[in-house]
XYZ file of C-alpha atoms in Angstrom:
664
model
C 35.315 29.877 -3.682
C 32.458 27.374 -3.909
C 29.080 29.237 -2.165
C 28.270 25.544 -1.855
C 29.674 22.248 -0.854
C 28.195 18.885 -1.057
C 25.204 20.532 -2.346
C 24.447 22.011 0.555
C 23.215 25.658 1.353
C 26.007 28.306 2.431
C 26.192 28.360 6.275
C 23.938 25.714 6.865
C 26.493 22.647 6.457
C 28.351 24.230 9.634
C 25.446 25.600 11.907
C 23.625 22.748 11.896
C 26.420 19.946 11.805
C 25.303 18.996 15.171
C 21.985 18.592 14.910
C 22.315 16.388 11.940
C 22.133 12.642 12.689
C 23.423 10.604 10.147
C 21.394 7.035 10.351
C 22.721 5.278 7.930
C 23.497 2.241 9.681
C 27.234 3.170 9.250
C 27.794 4.437 12.677
C 27.292 2.351 15.866
C 24.898 4.147 17.946
C 22.555 4.707 15.060
C 22.511 1.293 14.892
C 21.587 0.764 18.232
C 19.373 3.282 18.368
C 17.338 2.432 15.545
C 17.424 -1.420 17.126
C 15.975 -0.334 20.178
C 13.119 1.534 17.984
C 12.999 -1.751 16.254
C 11.861 -3.869 19.262
C 9.627 -1.271 20.521
C 7.594 -0.629 17.527
C 8.443 -4.150 15.762
C 4.425 -5.149 15.853
C 2.991 -2.057 14.210
C 6.157 -2.063 11.308
C 4.858 -5.563 10.841
C 1.248 -4.468 10.839
C 2.677 -2.059 7.950
C 4.605 -4.130 6.521
C 2.109 -6.760 5.491
C -0.728 -3.844 4.466
C 1.184 -3.964 1.175
C -0.124 -7.802 1.482
C -3.728 -5.764 -0.073
C -3.050 -6.461 -3.267
C -1.534 -9.808 -3.433
C -4.353 -11.402 -0.822
C -5.062 -14.279 -3.721
C -1.621 -15.194 -4.179
C -0.779 -15.301 -0.692
C -3.370 -17.280 0.397
C -2.355 -20.064 -2.116
C 1.003 -19.816 -0.907
C -0.576 -20.564 2.119
C -2.554 -23.372 0.705
C 0.117 -24.861 -0.931
C 2.547 -24.368 1.688
C 0.317 -26.392 4.534
C -1.033 -29.599 1.354
C 4.234 -29.306 0.686
C 4.413 -29.909 4.775
C 1.284 -32.246 5.598
C 2.710 -34.968 2.506
C 6.022 -34.182 4.037
C 4.716 -34.985 7.505
C 2.695 -38.237 6.926
C 5.324 -39.335 4.140
C 6.630 -40.983 7.388
C 3.935 -42.937 8.851
C 3.841 -44.182 5.036
C 6.455 -46.138 6.336
C 4.528 -47.677 8.880
C 2.095 -49.359 7.056
C 4.443 -50.392 4.331
C 6.090 -52.010 6.759
C 3.439 -53.258 9.579
C 0.685 -54.035 6.406
C 2.391 -55.460 3.237
C 6.224 -55.964 3.345
C 6.062 -57.735 6.668
C 3.454 -60.329 5.260
C 4.972 -60.700 1.987
C 8.171 -62.096 3.992
C 6.346 -65.352 5.562
C 4.025 -66.242 2.262
C 5.524 -68.555 -0.018
C 4.037 -66.401 -3.133
C 3.565 -63.069 -2.151
C 0.545 -60.952 -4.106
C 3.103 -57.743 -4.894
C -0.275 -56.124 -6.667
C -1.464 -54.274 -3.319
C 2.395 -53.597 -2.992
C 2.718 -52.032 -5.952
C -0.881 -50.249 -5.588
C 0.397 -48.630 -2.209
C 3.562 -47.545 -3.287
C 2.014 -46.103 -6.823
C -0.841 -43.762 -3.659
C 2.563 -43.030 -2.259
C 4.107 -41.501 -5.529
C 0.644 -40.094 -6.390
C 1.298 -38.282 -3.006
C 4.920 -36.965 -3.444
C 4.457 -35.224 -6.545
C 1.021 -33.461 -5.247
C 3.358 -32.318 -2.618
C 6.658 -31.205 -4.872
C 3.821 -29.730 -7.016
C 3.007 -27.859 -3.879
C 6.480 -26.328 -3.339
C 7.410 -25.815 -6.892
C 3.670 -22.999 -6.433
C 4.196 -21.797 -3.379
C 7.903 -20.588 -3.952
C 7.145 -19.344 -7.431
C 3.955 -17.603 -6.123
C 5.757 -15.915 -3.378
C 8.500 -14.678 -5.917
C 5.845 -12.398 -7.723
C 4.325 -11.336 -4.846
C 7.486 -10.249 -2.765
C 8.333 -8.700 -5.727
C 5.032 -6.935 -6.559
C 5.755 -5.876 -2.584
C 9.060 -4.189 -3.434
C 7.926 -2.716 -6.122
C 4.800 -0.750 -4.563
C 7.260 -0.068 -1.729
C 10.535 1.703 -4.494
C 7.432 3.381 -6.121
C 5.584 4.412 -2.544
C 8.755 6.026 -1.417
C 9.970 7.488 -4.538
C 6.546 9.016 -4.911
C 7.056 10.068 -1.527
C 10.856 11.561 -2.085
C 9.333 14.471 -4.233
C 6.859 15.558 -1.710
C 9.659 16.333 0.485
C 11.585 19.527 1.260
C 15.441 20.395 0.354
C 15.779 20.683 3.885
C 15.979 16.870 4.318
C 18.134 16.567 1.181
C 20.232 19.825 2.649
C 20.281 16.929 6.542
C 20.578 13.500 4.667
C 23.294 12.186 2.694
C 23.132 11.030 -1.105
C 24.611 7.606 0.750
C 22.260 7.284 3.507
C 19.230 8.075 1.206
C 19.966 5.412 -1.469
C 20.172 2.935 1.345
C 16.846 2.837 1.688
C 15.868 1.406 -1.894
C 19.683 -1.118 -2.166
C 20.469 -2.523 1.179
C 16.324 -1.807 3.388
C 14.253 -2.925 0.441
C 17.360 -5.908 -0.079
C 16.849 -7.156 2.891
C 13.003 -7.699 2.816
C 13.484 -9.157 -0.466
C 15.132 -11.742 1.814
C 12.331 -12.214 4.164
C 9.557 -11.982 1.587
C 10.752 -14.635 -0.612
C 12.306 -17.377 1.882
C 12.586 -16.273 5.427
C 8.310 -15.919 6.072
C 8.026 -18.517 3.401
C 10.159 -21.073 5.294
C 9.405 -20.266 8.399
C 5.672 -20.594 7.238
C 6.707 -23.813 5.499
C 8.769 -25.201 8.612
C 6.003 -24.176 11.524
C 3.635 -26.272 9.651
C 5.592 -29.181 9.244
C 6.256 -28.917 12.985
C 2.484 -29.352 14.328
C 2.602 -31.936 11.419
C 4.729 -33.618 12.190
C 4.417 -33.843 15.837
C 0.584 -34.923 15.578
C 1.993 -37.283 13.230
C 4.213 -38.565 16.290
C 1.789 -38.650 18.533
C 0.062 -40.856 16.440
C 2.105 -43.607 16.078
C 3.713 -43.525 19.849
C 3.001 -41.046 22.425
C 6.202 -42.345 24.590
C 8.395 -41.719 21.896
C 6.856 -38.228 21.657
C 7.740 -37.472 25.035
C 11.252 -37.981 24.551
C 11.522 -35.896 21.846
C 9.865 -32.842 23.696
C 12.643 -33.226 26.714
C 15.496 -33.899 24.117
C 13.992 -30.082 22.300
C 15.217 -28.575 25.655
C 18.312 -29.143 24.673
C 17.648 -28.114 20.960
C 16.315 -25.261 22.037
C 19.488 -24.311 24.322
C 21.655 -24.870 21.775
C 19.704 -22.379 19.400
C 19.517 -19.812 21.472
C 22.968 -19.403 22.083
C 23.846 -19.696 18.369
C 21.519 -17.453 17.360
C 22.173 -15.170 20.263
C 25.948 -15.186 18.581
C 25.557 -15.295 15.002
C 22.750 -12.225 15.244
C 24.789 -9.407 17.109
C 28.271 -10.565 14.314
C 25.625 -10.067 11.524
C 24.623 -6.193 12.722
C 28.021 -5.722 13.192
C 29.053 -7.258 10.108
C 26.421 -4.516 8.499
C 27.814 -1.763 10.162
C 31.128 -2.658 8.751
C 29.553 -3.038 5.314
C 28.084 0.075 5.276
C 31.463 1.971 6.377
C 33.353 0.017 3.509
C 30.965 0.819 1.098
C 31.033 4.029 1.820
C 34.013 4.380 2.112
C 34.859 2.708 -1.362
C 32.209 5.988 -2.819
C 34.294 8.414 -1.846
C 37.791 6.923 -2.878
C 35.773 6.409 -6.568
C 34.202 10.620 -6.333
C 38.025 11.832 -5.080
C 39.468 9.518 -7.291
C 41.556 12.525 -9.064
C 42.223 13.914 -5.749
C 44.441 10.889 -4.899
C 45.977 10.875 -7.536
C 46.715 14.347 -7.567
C 48.588 14.279 -3.760
C 49.861 10.984 -4.281
C 47.508 8.929 -1.770
C 47.318 5.743 -2.972
C 49.344 4.195 0.019
C 47.476 5.760 2.292
C 44.360 5.308 1.353
C 45.136 1.516 0.666
C 46.284 1.541 4.294
C 42.909 3.011 5.631
C 40.765 0.848 3.192
C 43.023 -2.639 4.795
C 41.696 -1.696 8.640
C 37.993 -0.701 6.869
C 37.649 -3.704 5.554
C 39.412 -6.342 8.200
C 36.959 -5.344 10.480
C 34.791 -6.175 8.071
C 36.538 -9.245 7.387
C 35.766 -10.487 11.257
C 32.291 -9.753 11.825
C 31.818 -10.731 8.428
C 33.653 -13.768 9.980
C 32.115 -14.484 13.317
C 28.707 -14.184 11.762
C 28.514 -16.538 9.176
C 30.745 -19.014 12.079
C 28.015 -18.858 14.019
C 25.585 -19.419 11.786
C 26.836 -21.910 9.411
C 27.963 -23.634 12.793
C 24.244 -24.044 13.245
C 23.033 -27.099 10.441
C 25.315 -29.174 11.386
C 24.983 -28.737 14.935
C 21.206 -29.184 14.183
C 22.360 -32.603 12.105
C 24.759 -33.644 14.868
C 21.556 -33.661 17.307
C 19.223 -34.643 15.200
C 21.874 -37.926 14.563
C 21.590 -38.316 18.777
C 17.910 -38.134 18.968
C 17.731 -40.640 15.940
C 19.879 -43.012 18.215
C 18.075 -42.734 21.553
C 14.439 -43.009 19.662
C 15.964 -46.477 18.453
C 17.405 -47.170 21.178
C 14.097 -46.413 23.354
C 11.699 -47.647 20.444
C 13.624 -50.712 20.393
C 13.223 -51.659 23.888
C 9.942 -50.548 24.348
C 8.836 -53.180 21.490
C 11.082 -56.033 22.807
C 9.591 -55.188 26.507
C 6.473 -55.719 25.002
C 5.789 -52.077 26.647
C 2.085 -50.662 25.727
C 1.801 -47.912 22.749
C -0.702 -45.249 23.124
C -1.057 -43.438 20.723
C -4.143 -40.580 19.895
C -5.283 -43.227 17.865
C -5.440 -46.142 20.392
C -4.022 -48.223 22.260
C -1.266 -50.495 20.990
C 2.005 -52.297 20.659
C 5.359 -50.654 19.307
C 5.997 -52.497 16.155
C 9.043 -51.985 13.906
C 7.400 -50.321 11.542
C 6.549 -47.713 14.360
C 9.615 -47.344 15.347
C 11.030 -47.010 11.685
C 8.300 -44.504 10.340
C 9.216 -42.239 14.175
C 13.002 -42.438 13.782
C 12.044 -40.640 9.877
C 9.820 -37.919 11.897
C 12.314 -37.142 14.347
C 14.456 -36.235 11.587
C 11.379 -34.458 9.614
C 10.710 -32.887 13.171
C 14.385 -31.518 14.183
C 15.486 -29.666 10.418
C 12.527 -27.119 10.434
C 13.755 -26.568 14.022
C 16.714 -25.518 12.591
C 15.874 -23.438 9.387
C 13.285 -21.662 11.533
C 15.993 -20.497 14.133
C 18.877 -19.814 11.884
C 15.790 -16.981 9.485
C 15.293 -15.253 12.539
C 18.419 -12.766 11.939
C 18.009 -12.112 8.874
C 13.910 -11.352 9.923
C 15.581 -8.801 12.256
C 17.619 -7.260 10.009
C 14.829 -6.804 7.194
C 12.175 -5.372 9.952
C 14.717 -3.191 11.157
C 14.961 -2.119 7.413
C 11.546 -1.783 7.167
C 11.655 1.214 10.148
C 14.091 2.505 8.110
C 12.316 2.769 4.953
C 8.627 4.186 7.310
C 10.570 6.236 8.497
C 10.928 7.926 5.091
C 7.669 7.674 4.098
C 6.877 9.591 7.279
C 9.426 12.571 7.135
C 6.294 15.289 6.115
C 6.374 16.458 3.284
C 6.638 19.756 1.227
C 2.707 21.187 1.830
C 1.497 23.098 -1.642
C 1.011 25.539 1.377
C -0.895 29.220 -0.877
C -3.649 29.077 -3.149
C -2.366 31.316 -5.842
C -2.265 29.557 -8.380
C -0.282 30.524 -11.894
C -2.151 30.954 -15.148
C -1.742 31.288 -18.515
C -3.400 34.376 -20.514
C -4.404 35.594 -22.924
C -4.726 39.545 -22.932
C -7.810 41.123 -25.074
C -8.276 43.975 -26.677
C -9.658 45.608 -24.118
C -6.967 44.750 -21.930
C -8.822 41.832 -20.031
C -7.296 38.891 -18.779
C -8.315 35.192 -20.418
C -6.972 32.064 -19.186
C -6.146 30.206 -21.614
C -4.540 26.306 -22.119
C -2.398 27.881 -25.412
C 1.348 29.719 -24.568
C 0.805 32.900 -25.821
C 3.326 34.245 -23.315
C 1.451 36.113 -20.809
C 1.002 34.608 -17.276
C -0.980 35.836 -14.308
C -1.843 34.940 -10.557
C -4.884 34.226 -9.953
C -6.123 36.193 -6.700
C -9.250 34.149 -4.341
C -10.607 37.227 -2.940
C -12.423 37.541 0.175
C -16.253 37.712 -1.435
C -15.120 33.975 -3.767
C -14.363 35.585 -6.855
C -11.105 35.362 -8.298
C -8.710 38.924 -9.068
C -6.053 37.817 -11.979
C -2.977 39.703 -11.176
C -0.419 40.026 -13.681
C 2.781 38.275 -13.191
C 5.625 41.591 -13.431
C 8.752 39.020 -11.238
C 8.350 42.348 -9.085
C 10.205 41.246 -5.611
C 10.428 42.651 -2.348
C 11.729 41.471 1.657
C 11.171 43.362 3.941
C 13.384 42.805 7.439
C 12.982 39.468 6.245
C 15.353 36.849 9.267
C 16.053 33.357 8.798
C 17.923 30.814 10.311
C 18.325 27.088 8.806
C 18.594 25.817 13.090
C 16.389 28.070 15.480
C 18.706 29.230 17.561
C 21.179 30.328 15.129
C 20.104 33.107 12.910
C 22.017 34.245 9.460
C 19.973 36.274 7.624
C 19.049 39.820 9.881
C 16.870 42.972 8.440
C 17.270 41.645 4.943
C 15.397 44.179 2.714
C 15.550 44.732 -1.132
C 13.438 45.812 -3.832
C 13.812 44.322 -6.994
C 11.593 45.606 -10.224
C 10.927 43.710 -12.978
C 14.009 43.876 -15.352
C 16.028 44.795 -12.946
C 19.769 42.693 -12.170
C 20.436 42.811 -8.076
C 23.447 40.736 -7.450
C 24.714 39.865 -4.427
C 28.671 39.822 -3.382
C 29.947 38.388 -0.409
C 32.114 35.474 1.149
C 31.134 32.179 1.343
C 28.703 31.950 4.299
C 27.178 35.479 3.956
C 24.202 33.878 3.396
C 23.789 34.516 -0.773
C 23.031 31.734 -1.647
C 20.173 31.848 1.659
C 18.416 34.478 -0.568
C 17.514 32.655 -3.309
C 15.982 29.934 -1.006
C 13.804 31.773 -0.041
C 12.613 33.280 -2.515
C 11.754 29.573 -3.822
C 10.537 28.573 -0.266
C 13.074 25.952 0.093
C 12.932 27.845 3.124
C 10.426 29.828 5.012
C 11.359 33.061 6.623
C 11.203 33.251 10.436
C 10.252 36.774 10.266
C 9.446 39.799 7.565
C 7.850 39.556 3.839
C 8.595 38.249 0.849
C 6.023 39.713 -2.277
C 6.121 38.738 -5.619
C 4.123 41.527 -7.402
C 2.704 42.440 -4.709
C 1.293 39.304 -3.192
C 2.510 37.621 -0.213
C 4.943 34.562 -1.401
C 3.540 32.327 1.799
C 0.391 32.471 -0.371
C 1.799 31.411 -3.695
C 1.507 28.162 -4.131
C 4.581 26.099 -4.556
C 4.293 24.388 -8.004
C 3.201 27.905 -9.249
C 5.870 29.993 -7.380
C 9.406 27.769 -9.502
C 7.479 27.885 -12.137
C 8.221 31.169 -12.283
C 11.395 30.925 -11.866
C 14.254 29.437 -13.686
C 17.624 29.042 -11.718
C 21.258 28.874 -12.663
C 23.224 26.317 -9.770
C 26.676 26.033 -9.468
C 26.300 22.490 -9.331
C 24.999 21.528 -12.104
C 22.838 18.271 -12.283
C 22.175 16.101 -15.708
C 20.256 13.371 -16.310
C 20.841 9.849 -17.936
C 19.380 10.691 -21.891
C 20.266 12.754 -24.711
C 21.250 16.923 -24.527
C 18.042 17.932 -26.269
C 16.023 15.964 -23.297
C 18.485 17.362 -20.775
C 18.006 20.944 -22.732
C 14.334 20.513 -22.398
C 13.512 19.548 -19.045
C 13.243 23.326 -18.232
C 10.121 22.958 -19.968
C 8.571 19.641 -21.918
C 6.175 20.872 -23.978
C 8.730 22.848 -25.723
C 9.984 22.157 -29.381
C 13.331 21.093 -30.807
C 13.671 24.266 -32.654
C 12.981 26.133 -28.648
C 15.529 24.086 -27.394
C 18.370 24.769 -30.234
C 17.125 28.625 -30.494
C 18.141 28.821 -26.150
C 21.201 26.355 -26.573
C 22.260 29.128 -29.036
C 21.381 31.774 -27.071
C 23.675 30.004 -23.654
C 26.118 30.024 -26.393
C 26.127 25.880 -26.445
C 25.038 25.576 -29.952
C 28.574 24.824 -31.096
C 29.716 22.626 -28.917
C 26.999 20.428 -29.166
C 26.728 20.089 -32.661
C 30.617 18.790 -32.640
C 29.624 16.065 -29.953
C 29.100 11.959 -31.830
C 25.279 12.525 -32.697
C 24.706 16.196 -31.771
C 21.881 16.907 -29.680
C 20.872 13.898 -29.728
C 23.814 12.382 -28.034
C 23.518 10.552 -24.852
C 25.039 11.599 -21.939
C 24.864 9.184 -18.827
C 26.582 9.533 -15.454
C 25.793 13.094 -14.751
C 27.355 14.326 -18.493
C 31.171 12.460 -17.408
C 32.054 12.644 -21.031
C 31.604 16.710 -21.113
C 34.118 19.600 -19.333
C 31.975 21.437 -16.248
C 31.736 24.400 -19.051
C 30.279 22.630 -21.376
C 27.841 20.900 -18.508
C 26.966 24.730 -17.455
C 26.115 25.568 -20.462
C 23.468 23.134 -21.251
C 22.130 23.812 -17.967
C 22.018 27.785 -19.021
C 20.159 26.564 -22.025
C 18.041 24.612 -20.051
C 17.210 27.897 -18.311
C 16.503 29.541 -21.225
C 13.869 27.218 -22.488
C 11.581 27.954 -19.819
C 11.323 31.432 -20.598
C 10.790 32.265 -16.914
C 10.834 36.391 -15.780
C 12.403 35.241 -12.979
C 15.946 34.064 -13.112
C 18.394 33.095 -10.556
C 21.870 32.738 -11.683
C 23.387 31.018 -8.218
C 27.521 31.454 -9.692
C 26.218 30.292 -13.323
C 29.549 30.780 -14.671
C 31.524 29.941 -12.491
C 33.380 26.829 -14.319
C 33.543 28.528 -17.670
C 36.650 30.491 -18.531
C 37.515 33.965 -19.011
C 36.993 34.124 -22.780
C 34.423 31.738 -22.788
C 32.283 33.933 -20.264
C 32.647 37.328 -21.914
C 30.776 35.160 -25.250
C 28.339 33.800 -22.532
C 27.632 36.701 -20.853
C 26.692 38.039 -24.689
C 24.022 35.560 -24.708
C 23.290 35.874 -20.092
C 22.510 39.673 -21.126
C 20.199 38.318 -23.499
C 18.721 35.435 -21.576
C 17.950 38.062 -19.271
C 16.661 41.066 -21.347
C 13.384 42.274 -19.680
C 13.441 39.470 -16.943
C 13.517 40.347 -13.060
C 17.299 38.447 -12.327
C 19.319 37.740 -9.434
C 22.852 36.554 -9.540
C 24.867 35.280 -7.062
C 28.941 36.552 -8.631
C 32.227 35.318 -7.540
C 33.735 37.309 -10.189
C 33.190 41.332 -9.684
C 33.162 41.331 -13.704
C 30.147 39.524 -14.654
C 27.643 42.229 -12.247
C 29.192 45.191 -13.469
C 26.168 45.912 -15.456
C 23.782 44.937 -12.811
C 21.144 47.799 -11.756
C 21.298 46.995 -8.054
C 24.899 44.999 -5.985
C 24.155 44.817 -2.363
C 27.361 43.109 -0.543
C 26.184 40.676 2.223
C 28.864 39.672 5.409
C 27.154 37.122 7.884
C 23.215 38.029 7.087
C 23.720 41.907 6.822
C 23.483 43.418 3.598
C 26.657 46.319 4.118
C 26.294 48.189 0.940
C 24.455 48.352 -1.779
C 24.225 50.362 -5.267
C 25.591 50.256 -8.476
C 28.451 49.590 -9.445
C 29.753 53.596 -9.591
C 28.509 54.573 -6.375
C 30.068 51.634 -4.804
C 33.131 52.494 -6.142
C 32.452 56.045 -4.776
C 32.050 55.431 -1.875
C 35.505 53.114 -1.278
C 34.001 50.529 1.034
C 34.217 46.741 1.059
C 33.034 46.348 -2.548
C 35.813 48.941 -3.401
C 38.483 46.944 -1.785
C 37.176 43.925 -3.404
C 37.426 45.204 -7.086
C 40.755 46.721 -6.691
C 42.368 43.661 -5.109
C 42.902 45.030 -0.986
C 41.074 42.733 0.190
C 39.514 38.891 -1.143
C 36.449 37.147 -1.557
C 37.271 33.574 0.522
């Protein structure tokens, strides 16, 4: 019986299903497609991502400086060992009364340099946290701001979970890359360069041994990183499936319990959870063994250098360096052994971050895809304005609330004509389809005079909600015309058009905040008295005052503490406080019991008095007093007239009213 499902417009769910690509990362095809695009556009994605560093140029420059200092200290610290052994310790061993002042002074120098390195490491880590969190905030702000400008079509064709994943999973991958991967790669890269130069300053022969051994290291890294990267992507896919399944079960927990589906739900969860376990185990197995393998390779290199260095020293082979030629000393061998450890560890750290960077770039591309979605343009030059009616009948634009509105219509000569907003709406020969090659409305004609109540009746998918979506310009028509007070709605700016219409939807959305704030959502400058008056009009005042804090009761979880009927009454009060000249009621009383409906209907009648009203209803009792009732079937208006005339025709409406047939 629900006119809409999953908050999608009627008929769109079936007709657009094959056109909607769910790109949330839960399916293999979606991930493969996105990964291919990431490889192709990685350069542009990186460039765009780092454009967010503009505000943090100074901090990021300081990060680089501190990283360089920290890395250089790491590299030169090993060279201290050579000087410490060759220049201080070895000479002191041969002295009968050694003077330790020089040694103590040198150790103090080393300590100061180490403290500088530690301070630099602390500062770049701290600054990078500020930079990464600031960039994340800007990205979330930009995403949310852009999302507010997207057309309803976007939200109709993307699941809530997919959109939310941009703010959670995708942004989180950026957090890890910005706060951990980039600083680590930057630090490791500089360390590798500095250590390599330091090794050349000690022994070119031993450096060549390290370079030759790097072939084995890089082959090992390539094999393990390739395996772990593949399974990390599968892990993300499985994680998305598990999260989606859990969210689905939480939302449908009542249905699960009503139909005793607990055991089946657990079985299905075990399947998806086991798939996640397998992929996560494989991904982390390869990732976790990388460092131990690299450490063992480092130990092997350590032994090789010790053997080769010792042999060169014992044989007295000439030892060339970038600073000159000498012989291999004990201090040189000890320093080079330490440098070899400082060379291998950064290589492992860099390789371990590659997978996270690849996933972060994929997440960044998804974020930028959302930001690149075409926004809903404020198309239209006609705007709405508050006016004051002078004694001679002329209208003057003003800021204060007067209860009078007018359309500001630009003329060809540059002047502005003020057209009174009355609520006269016409649709002539309107055709429309959500998908270009599948039409859902055919030659729709209607004429709603100010103050008239127009009702739409028909089975689910007949096109009722689609018509109201066109009135709000959530979608634009493909043929025909719609006019509002004689003005083509294509000329009216969308914010002005929607401000002139109050809408009560079948699916109620309440926001975290007090009851008063939720009612005031309809008009932010409404006073408490106006909000209370609107609640009384909708017959919501009684139950609101029985809440723990009355109108100041804080609602959370979309008003989960209220019944569906109470939530609907608040939404009606929210529309009432907006006080628009045109009202659209989409199954507004569908969640209210028949006894309450009779009471609310009187309030609704008072709310609708003097307004042009469009009503979508399954309960025919709620529309008997409509001025015009239109019966729709598969996008066609097959009957029109008031209640009495339609009964006299004894057509479809008569069959529905008498129970000969039912709405489905």
